[in-house]
Amino acid sequence: MIITILYYLLTGYIAFLIIWNLLKSKKWQEEILYIIILLPFLLRLFRLK
């Protein structure tokens, strides 16, 4: 149970960092890359994958 909670906290933290970089990005190529990277983290966070 504790490991599962830590896993989701870590996944949420990494997703937050990716979103933070996405919002600070100025180039559209980097924004698309961040969105592609973000998708698996959001799916894990919402327990869809």
mmCIF file of C-alpha atoms in Angstrom:
data_model
loop_
_atom_site.group_PDB
_atom_site.id
_atom_site.type_symbol
_atom_site.label_atom_id
_atom_site.label_comp_id
_atom_site.label_asym_id
_atom_site.label_seq_id
_atom_site.Cartn_x
_atom_site.Cartn_y
_atom_site.Cartn_z
ATOM 1 C CA MET A 1 0.000 0.000 0.000
ATOM 2 C CA ILE A 2 2.759 2.469 0.892
ATOM 3 C CA ILE A 3 4.700 1.621 -2.262
ATOM 4 C CA THR A 4 1.596 2.276 -4.379
ATOM 5 C CA ILE A 5 1.073 5.671 -2.749
ATOM 6 C CA LEU A 6 4.729 6.586 -3.260
ATOM 7 C CA TYR A 7 4.496 5.464 -6.897
ATOM 8 C CA TYR A 8 1.511 7.721 -7.570
ATOM 9 C CA LEU A 9 3.118 10.644 -5.720
ATOM 10 C CA LEU A 10 6.274 10.269 -7.808
ATOM 11 C CA THR A 11 4.248 9.988 -11.012
ATOM 12 C CA GLY A 12 2.256 13.085 -10.076
ATOM 13 C CA TYR A 13 5.429 15.024 -9.281
ATOM 14 C CA ILE A 14 7.030 14.128 -12.610
ATOM 15 C CA ALA A 15 3.804 15.034 -14.440
ATOM 16 C CA PHE A 16 3.790 18.383 -12.614
ATOM 17 C CA LEU A 17 7.378 19.063 -13.702
ATOM 18 C CA ILE A 18 6.556 18.216 -17.315
ATOM 19 C CA ILE A 19 3.512 20.524 -17.240
ATOM 20 C CA TRP A 20 5.646 23.279 -15.682
ATOM 21 C CA ASN A 21 8.187 22.961 -18.520
ATOM 22 C CA LEU A 22 5.356 22.855 -21.064
ATOM 23 C CA LEU A 23 3.984 26.159 -19.796
ATOM 24 C CA LYS A 24 7.427 27.796 -19.826
ATOM 25 C CA SER A 25 8.289 26.562 -23.307
ATOM 26 C CA LYS A 26 8.246 29.019 -26.202
ATOM 27 C CA LYS A 27 8.827 26.650 -29.143
ATOM 28 C CA TRP A 28 5.916 24.645 -30.499
ATOM 29 C CA GLN A 29 8.169 21.635 -31.222
ATOM 30 C CA GLU A 30 9.098 21.402 -27.539
ATOM 31 C CA GLU A 31 5.459 21.778 -26.508
ATOM 32 C CA ILE A 32 4.435 18.839 -28.683
ATOM 33 C CA LEU A 33 7.302 16.778 -27.276
ATOM 34 C CA TYR A 34 6.238 17.586 -23.695
ATOM 35 C CA ILE A 35 2.642 16.588 -24.468
ATOM 36 C CA ILE A 36 3.789 13.259 -25.928
ATOM 37 C CA ILE A 37 5.951 12.618 -22.860
ATOM 38 C CA LEU A 38 3.134 13.662 -20.511
ATOM 39 C CA LEU A 39 0.498 11.253 -21.833
ATOM 40 C CA PRO A 40 1.818 8.024 -20.213
ATOM 41 C CA PHE A 41 2.253 9.785 -16.866
ATOM 42 C CA LEU A 42 -1.319 11.079 -16.917
ATOM 43 C CA LEU A 43 -2.651 7.652 -17.877
ATOM 44 C CA ARG A 44 -0.821 6.081 -14.949
ATOM 45 C CA LEU A 45 -1.937 8.842 -12.609
ATOM 46 C CA PHE A 46 -5.595 8.338 -13.553
ATOM 47 C CA ARG A 47 -5.108 4.533 -13.398
ATOM 48 C CA LEU A 48 -6.038 3.985 -17.032
ATOM 49 C CA LYS A 49 -2.862 2.107 -17.919
#
